[in-house]
């Protein structure tokens, strides 16, 4: 399934915490699309995904859109 999370109106660290909570509800192969505010650091999300063994794809750097996918267990 695909899910969406719009964090553009929130300031750090809330977007990362909201993303963490949303990722915890994902099943394997689910995809979470996240919209970030200009103040959010994409590298923080990359580090989080690396630590959690998630796939991350920066779909649009200018619009700050990420896709995060939970790996099969």
XYZ file of N, CA, C and O in Angstrom:
292
model
N 0.847 -1.173 0.000
C 0.000 0.000 0.000
C 0.893 1.237 0.000
O 2.039 1.180 0.402
N 0.307 2.328 -0.410
C 1.018 3.608 -0.392
C 0.317 4.557 0.581
O -0.902 4.649 0.598
N 1.143 5.223 1.368
C 0.641 6.178 2.356
C 1.324 7.519 2.145
O 2.396 7.587 1.541
N 0.703 8.577 2.645
C 1.246 9.926 2.486
C 1.308 10.629 3.831
O 0.429 10.439 4.680
N 2.373 11.439 3.988
C 2.549 12.202 5.220
C 3.048 13.596 4.845
O 4.119 13.738 4.268
N 2.259 14.600 5.148
C 2.620 15.986 4.835
C 3.111 16.655 6.114
O 2.345 16.900 7.040
N 4.417 16.937 6.169
C 5.008 17.556 7.359
C 5.453 18.989 7.088
O 6.209 19.555 7.867
N 4.989 19.574 5.997
C 5.465 20.903 5.588
C 5.146 22.008 6.582
O 5.825 23.020 6.607
N 4.141 21.829 7.411
C 3.774 22.883 8.358
C 4.418 22.709 9.727
O 4.135 23.475 10.645
N 5.290 21.717 9.854
C 5.912 21.423 11.144
C 7.403 21.713 11.105
O 8.034 21.656 10.065
N 7.958 22.018 12.254
C 9.389 22.317 12.382
C 10.072 21.180 13.126
O 9.455 20.477 13.935
N 11.353 21.018 12.870
C 12.148 19.952 13.504
C 12.070 20.083 15.016
O 12.026 21.201 15.527
N 12.006 18.948 15.665
C 12.180 17.579 15.170
C 10.882 16.864 14.828
O 10.895 15.681 14.548
N 9.747 17.573 14.831
C 8.450 16.917 14.613
C 8.353 16.138 13.304
O 7.838 15.015 13.302
N 8.815 16.648 12.147
C 8.689 15.864 10.919
C 9.387 14.502 11.001
O 8.841 13.490 10.546
N 10.548 14.462 11.605
C 11.263 13.190 11.737
C 10.533 12.247 12.698
O 10.413 11.056 12.431
N 10.016 12.787 13.797
C 9.265 11.963 14.747
C 7.967 11.447 14.133
O 7.592 10.285 14.331
N 7.291 12.290 13.368
C 6.060 11.874 12.691
C 6.362 10.780 11.668
O 5.595 9.817 11.541
N 7.474 10.931 10.960
C 7.872 9.925 9.975
C 8.200 8.610 10.670
O 7.789 7.537 10.215
N 8.911 8.689 11.781
C 9.250 7.480 12.532
C 7.985 6.748 12.968
O 7.885 5.527 12.828
N 7.011 7.469 13.490
C 5.752 6.852 13.908
C 5.013 6.225 12.736
O 4.462 5.134 12.849
N 5.005 6.904 11.602
C 4.315 6.382 10.419
C 5.018 5.135 9.893
O 4.360 4.160 9.501
N 6.344 5.135 9.889
C 7.114 3.984 9.404
C 6.838 2.755 10.260
O 6.776 1.635 9.749
N 6.650 2.964 11.559
C 6.391 1.840 12.461
C 5.088 1.114 12.146
O 4.908 -0.026 12.547
N 4.193 1.761 11.423
C 2.913 1.133 11.072
C 2.950 0.462 9.699
O 1.997 -0.220 9.326
N 4.050 0.635 8.954
C 4.138 0.071 7.611
C 4.356 -1.438 7.640
O 5.087 -1.955 8.482
N 3.757 -2.111 6.686
C 4.037 -3.528 6.448
C 5.163 -3.611 5.418
O 5.435 -2.624 4.716
N 5.840 -4.746 5.315
C 6.886 -4.885 4.295
C 6.361 -4.525 2.906
O 5.234 -4.875 2.547
N 7.164 -3.801 2.152
C 6.873 -3.316 0.795
C 5.886 -2.154 0.738
O 5.581 -1.669 -0.348
N 5.372 -1.698 1.878
C 4.550 -0.485 1.879
C 5.448 0.716 1.583
O 6.643 0.699 1.870
N 4.858 1.759 1.012
C 5.600 2.964 0.652
C 4.961 4.164 1.353
O 3.742 4.320 1.341
N 5.816 4.991 1.945
C 5.372 6.217 2.599
C 5.961 7.404 1.846
O 7.182 7.522 1.734
N 5.113 8.257 1.299
C 5.560 9.484 0.650
C 5.498 10.602 1.681
O 4.472 10.791 2.332
N 6.628 11.310 1.839
C 6.732 12.359 2.853
C 7.064 13.682 2.181
O 8.002 13.759 1.386
N 6.287 14.711 2.491
C 6.565 16.077 2.028
C 7.213 16.822 3.178
O 6.679 16.853 4.287
N 8.365 17.448 2.904
C 9.125 18.142 3.939
C 9.087 19.647 3.765
O 9.033 20.149 2.645
N 9.179 20.362 4.888
C 9.333 21.819 4.859
C 10.765 22.153 4.466
O 11.670 21.321 4.564
N 10.986 23.380 4.049
C 12.319 23.822 3.646
C 13.319 23.694 4.796
O 14.507 23.481 4.570
N 12.841 23.801 6.023
C 13.723 23.744 7.185
C 14.175 22.330 7.533
O 15.133 22.151 8.270
N 13.475 21.323 7.026
C 13.832 19.939 7.335
C 15.053 19.518 6.523
O 15.163 19.823 5.341
N 15.942 18.801 7.175
C 17.178 18.356 6.542
C 16.991 16.948 5.975
O 16.774 15.994 6.735
N 17.066 16.822 4.661
C 16.881 15.530 4.012
C 17.908 14.518 4.509
O 17.610 13.329 4.641
N 19.109 14.974 4.825
C 20.140 14.061 5.321
C 19.743 13.412 6.642
O 20.106 12.259 6.902
N 18.993 14.120 7.483
C 18.503 13.516 8.724
C 17.588 12.328 8.413
O 17.636 11.298 9.085
N 16.778 12.474 7.372
C 15.879 11.392 6.983
C 16.658 10.230 6.359
O 16.323 9.068 6.581
N 17.705 10.542 5.608
C 18.562 9.482 5.049
C 19.215 8.680 6.173
O 19.255 7.447 6.120
N 19.754 9.375 7.171
C 20.395 8.693 8.302
C 19.397 7.830 9.070
O 19.710 6.707 9.464
N 18.214 8.361 9.289
C 17.171 7.596 9.966
C 16.842 6.324 9.188
O 16.770 5.236 9.756
N 16.655 6.462 7.879
C 16.304 5.301 7.050
C 17.436 4.282 7.021
O 17.181 3.075 7.066
N 18.653 4.759 6.966
C 19.803 3.848 6.991
C 19.835 3.070 8.306
O 20.029 1.852 8.311
N 19.625 3.755 9.413
C 19.644 3.105 10.726
C 18.504 2.102 10.879
O 18.656 1.084 11.556
N 17.371 2.378 10.248
C 16.195 1.513 10.355
C 16.127 0.482 9.223
O 15.159 -0.267 9.129
N 17.126 0.477 8.359
C 17.186 -0.423 7.201
C 15.961 -0.265 6.304
O 15.295 -1.224 5.940
N 15.687 0.993 5.960
C 14.591 1.336 5.058
C 15.174 1.848 3.744
O 16.253 2.436 3.732
N 14.453 1.651 2.666
C 14.828 2.255 1.396
C 14.322 3.695 1.394
O 13.207 3.960 1.826
N 15.134 4.620 0.868
C 14.697 6.005 0.730
C 15.037 6.489 -0.663
O 16.101 6.183 -1.198
N 14.108 7.225 -1.250
C 14.312 7.809 -2.567
C 13.861 9.264 -2.504
O 12.730 9.541 -2.104
N 14.766 10.174 -2.861
C 14.394 11.589 -2.937
C 13.759 11.783 -4.306
O 14.452 11.840 -5.314
N 12.448 11.846 -4.328
C 11.701 11.927 -5.581
C 11.880 13.285 -6.237
O 12.059 13.380 -7.446
N 11.831 14.334 -5.431
C 11.940 15.697 -5.955
C 12.675 16.550 -4.929
O 12.111 16.902 -3.899
N 13.937 16.859 -5.223
C 14.768 17.635 -4.300
C 14.183 19.038 -4.092
O 14.137 19.530 -2.971
N 13.739 19.676 -5.162
C 13.219 21.043 -5.062
C 11.917 21.094 -4.257
O 11.723 21.986 -3.430
N 11.031 20.139 -4.493
C 9.753 20.098 -3.773
C 9.875 19.398 -2.423
O 8.940 19.406 -1.633
N 11.053 18.763 -2.194
C 11.349 18.085 -0.932
C 10.368 16.948 -0.662
O 9.712 16.887 0.372
N 10.294 16.037 -1.632
C 9.414 14.876 -1.529
C 10.265 13.614 -1.449
O 11.137 13.388 -2.285
N 9.995 12.803 -0.430
C 10.709 11.548 -0.220
C 9.749 10.382 -0.328
O 8.576 10.506 0.006
N 10.274 9.244 -0.758
C 9.526 7.990 -0.688
C 10.350 7.040 0.163
O 11.532 6.842 -0.081
N 9.714 6.478 1.171
C 10.364 5.556 2.084
C 9.642 4.216 1.986
O 8.411 4.159 2.020
N 10.435 3.158 1.836
C 9.859 1.830 1.682
C 10.451 0.891 2.724
O 11.659 0.860 2.935
N 9.567 0.140 3.356
C 10.007 -0.836 4.334
C 10.458 -2.092 3.586
O 9.748 -2.599 2.714
N 11.643 -2.580 3.921
C 12.181 -3.775 3.279
C 11.415 -5.010 3.728
O 10.842 -5.046 4.818
N 11.427 -6.037 2.869
C 10.833 -7.312 3.249
C 11.608 -7.892 4.417
O 12.823 -7.809 4.478
N 10.896 -8.501 5.318
C 11.558 -9.089 6.491
C 11.945 -10.516 6.233
O 11.442 -11.216 5.457
